[in-house]
Amino acid sequence: MGVAGELYLSGVQLARGYVGRPDLSADRFVASPFGSGERMYRTGDLVRWSSEGDLEYIGRTDFQVKFRGQRIELGEIEAALTAHGSVLSAAVVVRGSVMGDQLVGYVVPAVGSVVDVSVLRGFVGERVPGYMVPAAVVVLDAFPLNSSGKLDRALLPEPVFEARVFRAPVSSVELVVASAFVGVLGVDRVGLDDDFFELGGNSLIAMKLTANLSSTLDFDVPVRMLFGASTPESLAARIEEARESGSATPDDHAIGVLFPVRIEGQRPPLFYIHAMSGLAWKASGFAPYLEADTPIYGLQTPVMTEAWALPTSVDELAHRYVREMIDVNPTGPFNIIGHSVGGFIGHACAVLLREQGFEVSLFMVDPRHPREVDDDVALENTRDMAASWGVELGEGADVNSLDRSQIIAIGKTLDSVSFMTETQIGALYDFASASGELIAGYEPRKYDGDVVMFRAAAGMDMDFTVTDEWRSVIGGQITDIDIDSNHTSMMHPDKLELIGPIVAEYLRTQEKRSS
């Protein structure tokens, strides 16, 4: 509900295709995943379900573009513009500028109305993510039309972009850092205040960035430096401080129980709970999709930094993580997303928080019982742990032949985790190995709220789904969203292109309801 998607039609009334157009027929008439040999028609219309059960038309999907690393529907922005009472019609395009690609909105005023551009941009910002708000809005008396009477986007006038504050790098380290951002993110230029994660960076790109910086500066810049210092100004300052002290170990943010990705912002934070790897670095992948004033934190296994024995239950971890959440956000509400075993822990956290009277929005990313993921639980957990380090162990990899000491040795060769001690890497391995047993006999208590369930659909039996496993312990509505992915890859950047905007849209909808 409230999530935009393309409208498909099916049934006995459906045509067989377009006459004499096999190419167009193949594109629009596609196989239905819900029947045997049936077809569906892709309308190209972007719609969403309303709370009243009606389909709301948003726009067309013909103009899907990739903008600053995010795949967006221009029709969704156009629908937000036309939802304002002063606007009769709208069009959105991507234009090049000295500041890089920018979204530009063109609007025709409604009869008798005057469009206040600043008010309109604020109105749109309440309905779409910040990265989808047009940088400029051009008001026209009428749209240019082609000979068929349709909008001719090529004839839309060039906009005049408002000047914005751009603070250029000054010191040599700032210049190196900003240049490295440009290189790995593929953007035109980067200023001192531009955030790595908001520009489309993620934990895997962060490894490439820090490797480049280490080579250029001839000084070890571990990936953990970027977490909590993700602008060129703050990262350069952290590097210079480490150089002066002769140590590249400024803090334990990267391995602490509470892992800060973005701490500024007035909106309720998003808390991401780790998978079997125990690390929550992939929380950074949500930064480009959420509003810029939404804090983001990861929650990580305590075994790396505290004198913890391996946890013996999901509830034990849930109590620990709830304390961290309440310390950050004492009055709530709480937005929680957990992948794999993190889904189990997130569900338990939601139960505890609801018992204390807090409002909770819960997202569960393929929280499957380990026996469904792979017959060899330890093997799958090792794959998951390796993936969190940026290493892909294919299906044919002989992981079973590696013992604990060999896994630790591999970790010490990787930039992503080489800063950890052997004890810490070993603790991660032990946690990953034990995670299957942690949830094998777990009996969840009932959570009385709604859940958005992201399900890995690749190679999975959809007759009895992960939703069916959880239905008895979820009292509210379950919104199922299938992702073409296997279990381990659900948090990869290409999958987050699908998951991130859905999470952002759901949180905006919840915020509107509570206001």
XYZ file of C-alpha atoms in Angstrom:
515
model
C 0.000 0.000 0.000
C 1.317 3.440 -0.979
C 4.260 1.951 -2.919
C 4.467 2.928 -6.592
C 4.663 0.157 -9.188
C 3.814 -0.614 -12.793
C 0.266 -1.740 -13.616
C -0.135 -5.143 -15.346
C -3.358 -6.503 -16.866
C -4.319 -10.158 -17.357
C -7.370 -12.317 -18.002
C -9.342 -13.870 -20.830
C -9.967 -10.447 -22.385
C -6.265 -9.900 -23.039
C -5.181 -9.599 -26.684
C -2.489 -11.872 -28.106
C -0.202 -9.017 -29.108
C 0.260 -6.158 -31.527
C -0.478 -6.942 -35.170
C 2.731 -7.029 -37.185
C 4.859 -5.888 -34.235
C 6.522 -8.956 -32.689
C 9.174 -6.736 -31.035
C 6.615 -4.587 -29.253
C 4.507 -7.642 -28.412
C 7.489 -9.344 -26.749
C 8.162 -6.224 -24.707
C 4.590 -5.598 -23.543
C 3.013 -9.077 -23.392
C 5.041 -10.974 -20.806
C 4.754 -14.317 -19.011
C 2.700 -14.259 -15.833
C 4.413 -15.632 -12.696
C 0.983 -16.370 -11.224
C -0.285 -18.908 -13.765
C 0.758 -21.676 -16.129
C 1.358 -20.352 -19.637
C -0.665 -17.176 -19.055
C 0.422 -13.719 -20.127
C 0.215 -10.236 -18.656
C 0.189 -6.872 -20.404
C 2.607 -4.184 -19.211
C 0.587 -0.973 -19.400
C 3.454 1.409 -18.704
C 1.246 3.158 -16.141
C 2.706 3.902 -12.714
C 0.111 3.337 -9.954
C -0.225 2.644 -6.251
C -2.886 1.282 -3.903
C -4.577 3.867 -1.699
C -5.655 3.191 1.877
C -9.239 2.953 0.550
C -8.305 0.104 -1.786
C -8.333 2.201 -4.969
C -5.616 2.314 -7.615
C -4.186 5.820 -7.950
C -2.609 6.792 -11.272
C 0.793 8.450 -10.809
C 2.231 8.714 -14.298
C 4.110 6.747 -16.928
C 7.121 4.472 -16.537
C 8.416 5.248 -20.024
C 10.700 7.892 -18.562
C 12.608 5.881 -15.980
C 16.105 7.284 -15.587
C 19.154 6.647 -13.477
C 20.022 9.830 -11.627
C 23.039 10.116 -9.315
C 23.115 6.354 -8.923
C 19.370 6.018 -8.174
C 16.787 4.617 -10.574
C 13.800 6.975 -10.510
C 10.462 7.390 -12.287
C 10.058 10.885 -13.699
C 6.308 10.244 -13.774
C 6.252 9.996 -9.984
C 7.791 13.478 -9.686
C 5.372 14.828 -12.282
C 2.458 13.414 -10.288
C 3.754 15.153 -7.132
C 3.950 18.466 -9.017
C 0.430 18.202 -10.445
C -0.949 17.266 -7.024
C -0.477 20.918 -6.021
C -3.570 23.011 -6.619
C -1.709 25.722 -8.546
C -0.415 23.321 -11.214
C -2.419 22.184 -14.246
C 0.214 19.971 -15.878
C 3.867 19.103 -15.336
C 6.867 17.503 -17.006
C 10.261 16.555 -15.550
C 13.555 16.044 -17.393
C 17.217 15.609 -16.488
C 19.396 18.529 -17.606
C 23.164 18.942 -17.534
C 24.659 21.891 -15.685
C 27.973 23.073 -14.308
C 26.934 21.307 -11.089
C 26.311 18.028 -12.917
C 23.007 16.463 -13.909
C 19.980 18.128 -12.319
C 16.278 17.368 -12.270
C 14.172 20.138 -13.798
C 10.420 20.480 -13.468
C 8.269 22.333 -16.002
C 4.765 23.355 -14.981
C 1.760 25.075 -16.529
C -0.350 26.948 -13.938
C -3.964 26.070 -13.335
C -6.464 28.656 -14.593
C -6.406 31.716 -12.362
C -3.440 30.429 -10.299
C 0.087 31.698 -9.759
C 2.818 29.148 -9.083
C 5.134 29.941 -6.168
C 8.191 27.892 -7.074
C 9.656 27.709 -3.561
C 6.332 26.618 -2.084
C 5.886 24.051 -4.866
C 9.351 22.543 -4.313
C 8.605 22.246 -0.596
C 5.277 20.587 -1.411
C 7.007 18.044 -3.669
C 9.651 17.413 -0.999
C 6.914 16.157 1.326
C 5.894 13.516 -1.229
C 9.106 12.192 -2.772
C 12.661 11.589 -1.484
C 14.953 14.593 -1.344
C 17.022 13.416 -4.324
C 13.854 13.475 -6.482
C 12.936 17.118 -5.775
C 13.675 19.194 -8.916
C 16.624 21.550 -8.528
C 14.735 24.080 -10.656
C 11.089 24.579 -11.629
C 10.242 26.510 -14.811
C 6.765 28.008 -15.166
C 5.405 28.055 -18.754
C 2.208 29.422 -20.268
C 1.888 26.213 -22.306
C 3.959 23.166 -23.183
C 5.610 22.868 -26.624
C 3.832 20.192 -28.671
C 4.902 18.068 -31.628
C 2.893 17.418 -34.778
C 0.951 14.677 -32.982
C -0.167 17.077 -30.274
C 2.057 15.485 -27.623
C 4.632 17.146 -25.385
C 7.926 17.725 -27.207
C 10.469 17.473 -24.403
C 13.318 18.488 -26.700
C 11.756 21.961 -27.059
C 11.459 22.640 -23.329
C 13.591 25.718 -22.519
C 16.861 25.558 -20.645
C 16.414 26.379 -16.951
C 18.325 28.910 -14.904
C 19.570 27.108 -11.801
C 19.599 28.925 -8.496
C 23.088 29.521 -7.210
C 23.885 27.289 -4.278
C 26.643 27.453 -1.759
C 29.592 25.391 -2.951
C 32.618 25.184 -0.698
C 35.609 24.118 -2.702
C 38.364 21.959 -1.180
C 41.328 24.037 0.008
C 43.997 21.899 1.671
C 45.969 19.311 -0.257
C 44.277 16.441 1.606
C 40.822 17.917 0.978
C 41.629 18.151 -2.729
C 42.792 14.525 -2.816
C 39.697 13.313 -0.964
C 37.286 15.295 -3.158
C 39.037 14.025 -6.294
C 38.766 10.438 -5.028
C 35.022 10.944 -4.408
C 34.622 12.098 -8.004
C 36.572 9.121 -9.301
C 34.687 6.352 -7.514
C 31.208 7.919 -7.596
C 31.244 9.136 -11.201
C 29.974 12.643 -10.353
C 31.191 15.866 -11.949
C 32.482 17.658 -8.883
C 32.431 17.350 -5.102
C 32.507 20.095 -2.496
C 33.547 20.012 1.124
C 29.981 19.445 2.339
C 28.939 16.704 -0.124
C 28.201 13.418 1.612
C 29.710 10.213 0.200
C 26.641 8.097 0.945
C 24.113 10.682 -0.255
C 25.970 10.815 -3.573
C 25.374 7.095 -4.053
C 28.275 5.545 -2.171
C 27.961 2.297 -0.241
C 30.168 0.034 1.842
C 31.652 -1.728 -1.195
C 32.471 1.512 -3.028
C 33.912 2.760 0.256
C 36.537 0.005 0.064
C 37.569 1.199 -3.399
C 37.661 4.813 -2.195
C 39.899 4.113 0.796
C 42.217 1.943 -1.307
C 42.624 4.851 -3.757
C 43.251 7.306 -0.922
C 45.796 4.995 0.708
C 47.698 4.742 -2.580
C 47.584 8.470 -3.375
C 48.448 9.693 0.123
C 50.935 6.898 0.842
C 49.199 6.480 4.186
C 46.880 3.740 5.363
C 43.273 4.986 5.148
C 41.102 2.122 6.420
C 37.462 1.981 5.392
C 36.293 2.576 8.950
C 37.616 6.170 8.735
C 34.781 7.005 6.358
C 32.035 5.958 8.743
C 30.978 8.994 10.735
C 33.179 11.250 8.561
C 31.632 10.930 5.116
C 32.213 14.431 3.669
C 35.542 15.525 2.150
C 35.991 18.085 4.937
C 35.406 15.675 7.827
C 37.288 12.779 6.238
C 40.286 14.964 5.374
C 40.361 16.242 8.961
C 40.288 12.680 10.276
C 43.116 11.640 7.939
C 45.260 14.631 8.924
C 44.664 13.908 12.617
C 45.703 10.288 12.128
C 48.823 11.328 10.206
C 49.887 13.707 12.964
C 49.399 11.070 15.636
C 51.062 8.404 13.493
C 48.070 6.123 13.925
C 45.170 5.248 11.644
C 43.036 4.010 14.524
C 40.862 6.990 15.521
C 37.913 5.169 17.076
C 35.837 2.019 17.241
C 32.834 3.338 15.305
C 33.190 0.719 12.584
C 32.978 -2.221 14.986
C 31.018 -0.826 17.915
C 27.572 -2.155 18.764
C 26.047 1.130 17.589
C 27.416 1.923 14.134
C 26.679 5.538 13.078
C 26.197 6.199 9.382
C 24.443 9.565 9.661
C 23.801 11.114 13.079
C 22.375 14.508 12.060
C 18.680 15.010 11.429
C 15.348 15.646 13.125
C 13.405 12.673 11.749
C 13.168 9.328 13.569
C 16.306 7.268 12.859
C 16.449 4.097 10.801
C 18.123 1.212 12.646
C 19.578 -1.565 10.476
C 20.285 -4.882 12.230
C 23.065 -7.079 10.889
C 22.707 -10.408 9.128
C 24.653 -13.508 10.177
C 27.941 -11.713 9.534
C 27.434 -9.593 12.664
C 28.425 -6.412 10.785
C 25.969 -3.647 9.891
C 28.098 -1.657 7.458
C 25.491 -2.125 4.756
C 23.287 0.320 6.639
C 25.155 2.958 4.646
C 23.363 1.742 1.517
C 20.124 3.387 2.676
C 21.587 6.915 2.866
C 20.901 7.915 -0.766
C 17.234 6.933 -0.524
C 16.140 8.396 2.809
C 15.497 12.058 3.539
C 18.737 13.917 4.263
C 17.584 14.647 7.831
C 16.953 10.978 8.663
C 19.700 9.609 10.960
C 20.899 6.093 10.126
C 22.489 3.625 12.530
C 23.576 0.037 12.284
C 23.463 -2.458 15.157
C 26.337 -4.942 15.297
C 27.179 -8.004 17.320
C 28.797 -7.062 20.649
C 31.355 -9.877 20.422
C 33.882 -7.647 18.604
C 34.283 -4.946 21.236
C 32.832 -6.213 24.494
C 33.600 -9.074 26.834
C 30.601 -11.010 25.559
C 30.369 -14.714 25.290
C 28.496 -15.774 22.172
C 24.831 -14.803 22.644
C 22.620 -17.725 23.517
C 19.315 -16.346 22.282
C 17.708 -13.864 19.916
C 16.025 -12.178 22.881
C 19.383 -11.601 24.554
C 20.572 -9.616 21.536
C 17.215 -7.845 21.192
C 17.383 -6.523 24.771
C 20.924 -5.279 24.121
C 19.985 -3.520 20.881
C 16.804 -1.964 22.273
C 18.922 -0.252 24.940
C 21.082 1.257 22.192
C 18.022 2.412 20.232
C 16.390 4.091 23.225
C 19.673 5.832 24.154
C 19.690 7.399 20.674
C 15.946 8.051 20.394
C 14.395 8.135 23.899
C 10.881 9.141 22.814
C 10.522 7.082 19.617
C 9.106 6.238 17.171
C 11.389 3.444 15.940
C 12.100 2.366 12.372
C 13.811 -1.035 12.238
C 15.053 -3.096 9.313
C 16.811 -6.443 9.683
C 18.246 -8.831 7.120
C 18.362 -12.603 7.621
C 18.974 -13.259 11.332
C 18.623 -9.493 11.719
C 14.978 -9.940 10.775
C 14.511 -12.295 13.715
C 16.281 -9.876 16.062
C 14.401 -6.890 14.620
C 11.068 -8.631 15.199
C 12.066 -9.336 18.820
C 13.144 -5.695 19.264
C 9.797 -4.520 17.875
C 7.949 -6.716 20.407
C 9.977 -5.249 23.283
C 9.476 -1.671 22.107
C 5.718 -2.121 21.633
C 5.514 -3.497 25.182
C 7.007 -0.196 26.332
C 4.392 1.766 24.384
C 6.534 2.911 21.448
C 5.389 3.153 17.839
C 7.392 0.875 15.512
C 7.784 0.505 11.749
C 9.297 -2.913 11.002
C 10.956 -4.083 7.772
C 12.140 -7.690 7.513
C 14.527 -8.661 4.718
C 14.175 -12.369 3.943
C 14.193 -13.644 7.558
C 14.324 -17.317 6.576
C 15.059 -20.278 8.742
C 18.654 -21.287 7.916
C 17.609 -24.727 6.704
C 15.812 -23.046 3.790
C 18.837 -21.100 2.681
C 21.275 -23.962 2.386
C 21.567 -27.493 3.677
C 24.920 -26.555 5.151
C 24.148 -23.695 7.542
C 27.779 -22.999 8.451
C 28.675 -22.765 4.756
C 25.935 -20.233 4.080
C 26.879 -18.212 7.148
C 30.498 -18.099 5.998
C 29.372 -16.879 2.582
C 27.302 -14.170 4.275
C 30.228 -13.091 6.437
C 32.567 -12.987 3.425
C 30.045 -10.925 1.454
C 30.023 -8.353 4.263
C 33.800 -8.096 3.804
C 33.372 -7.494 0.061
C 34.376 -11.036 -0.962
C 32.002 -13.135 -3.054
C 32.323 -16.882 -2.451
C 30.566 -18.543 -5.370
C 28.470 -21.659 -5.180
C 31.444 -23.743 -6.239
C 33.817 -22.344 -3.637
C 35.245 -25.019 -1.356
C 34.538 -23.063 1.816
C 34.137 -26.225 3.868
C 37.839 -26.901 3.444
C 38.717 -23.671 5.293
C 39.109 -23.843 9.046
C 38.789 -20.987 11.517
C 42.458 -19.973 11.340
C 42.359 -19.843 7.539
C 39.260 -17.619 7.588
C 41.052 -15.289 10.004
C 44.105 -15.240 7.721
C 41.898 -14.261 4.748
C 40.377 -11.462 6.813
C 43.801 -10.051 7.681
C 44.617 -9.695 3.959
C 41.509 -7.591 3.205
C 41.507 -3.806 3.550
C 37.913 -3.900 4.733
C 38.614 -5.842 7.934
C 42.390 -5.987 8.215
C 42.305 -3.289 10.935
C 40.608 -5.764 13.262
C 42.613 -7.961 15.567
C 42.699 -11.700 14.992
C 40.555 -12.055 18.111
C 37.908 -9.761 16.658
C 37.854 -11.497 13.273
C 37.683 -14.833 15.035
C 34.773 -13.587 17.139
C 32.929 -12.601 13.942
C 33.533 -16.057 12.505
C 32.271 -17.714 15.689
C 29.174 -15.506 15.695
C 28.400 -16.278 12.036
C 28.879 -19.993 12.630
C 26.610 -19.946 15.684
C 23.839 -17.807 14.157
C 22.075 -20.772 12.607
C 21.730 -22.447 15.995
C 20.685 -19.104 17.516
C 17.480 -19.030 15.475
C 16.964 -22.748 14.882
C 14.940 -23.270 18.042
C 13.742 -19.702 18.476
C 10.029 -19.212 19.182
C 9.093 -15.581 18.369
C 6.476 -13.807 20.417
C 3.635 -12.041 18.633
C 4.252 -8.537 17.298
C 1.041 -6.525 17.083
C 2.092 -4.149 14.280
C 2.438 -4.132 10.500
C 5.449 -5.524 8.643
C 6.942 -4.873 5.216
C 8.440 -8.216 4.142
C 11.119 -8.196 1.438
C 11.382 -11.744 0.078
C 14.251 -13.227 -1.954
C 12.451 -14.763 -4.924
C 15.351 -16.266 -6.903
C 15.402 -20.057 -6.605
C 12.957 -20.124 -3.690
C 9.818 -22.221 -3.260
C 7.022 -19.644 -3.443
C 4.276 -22.145 -2.560
C 5.210 -21.858 1.113
C 6.927 -18.523 1.598
C 8.853 -16.792 4.355
C 5.663 -14.799 4.956
C 3.782 -18.010 5.719
C 6.402 -18.833 8.366
C 5.898 -15.503 10.129
C 2.169 -14.898 9.689
C 1.174 -16.413 13.051
C 3.439 -14.034 15.011
C 2.559 -10.816 13.172
C -0.722 -9.298 14.273
C -0.910 -6.488 11.726
C -0.823 -6.321 7.952
C 2.053 -7.939 6.048
C 3.086 -6.216 2.815
C 5.008 -8.688 0.640
C 7.594 -7.395 -1.821
C 9.477 -9.971 -3.900
C 13.021 -9.135 -4.993
C 14.762 -11.038 -7.793
C 17.677 -12.066 -5.612
C 19.027 -14.922 -3.579
C 19.087 -14.675 0.204
C 22.690 -13.520 0.637
C 22.541 -10.808 -2.074
C 19.484 -8.979 -0.757
C 21.549 -6.054 0.545
C 23.727 -5.639 -2.538
C 23.644 -2.143 -4.107
C 21.560 -3.229 -7.116
C 18.938 -4.743 -4.796
C 18.977 -1.662 -2.582
C 17.979 0.322 -5.676
C 14.657 -1.511 -5.287
C 14.439 -1.795 -1.505
C 15.684 1.682 -0.541
C 12.966 3.756 -2.278
C 10.226 1.470 -0.908
C 11.499 1.928 2.641
C 11.702 5.702 2.102
C 8.158 5.899 0.691
C 6.740 3.807 3.534
C 8.404 6.007 6.169
C 7.040 9.153 4.506
C 3.542 7.633 4.506
C 3.838 6.723 8.205
C 5.081 10.206 9.043
C 2.097 11.826 7.281
C -0.338 9.593 9.177
C 1.163 10.462 12.535
C 1.274 14.215 11.870
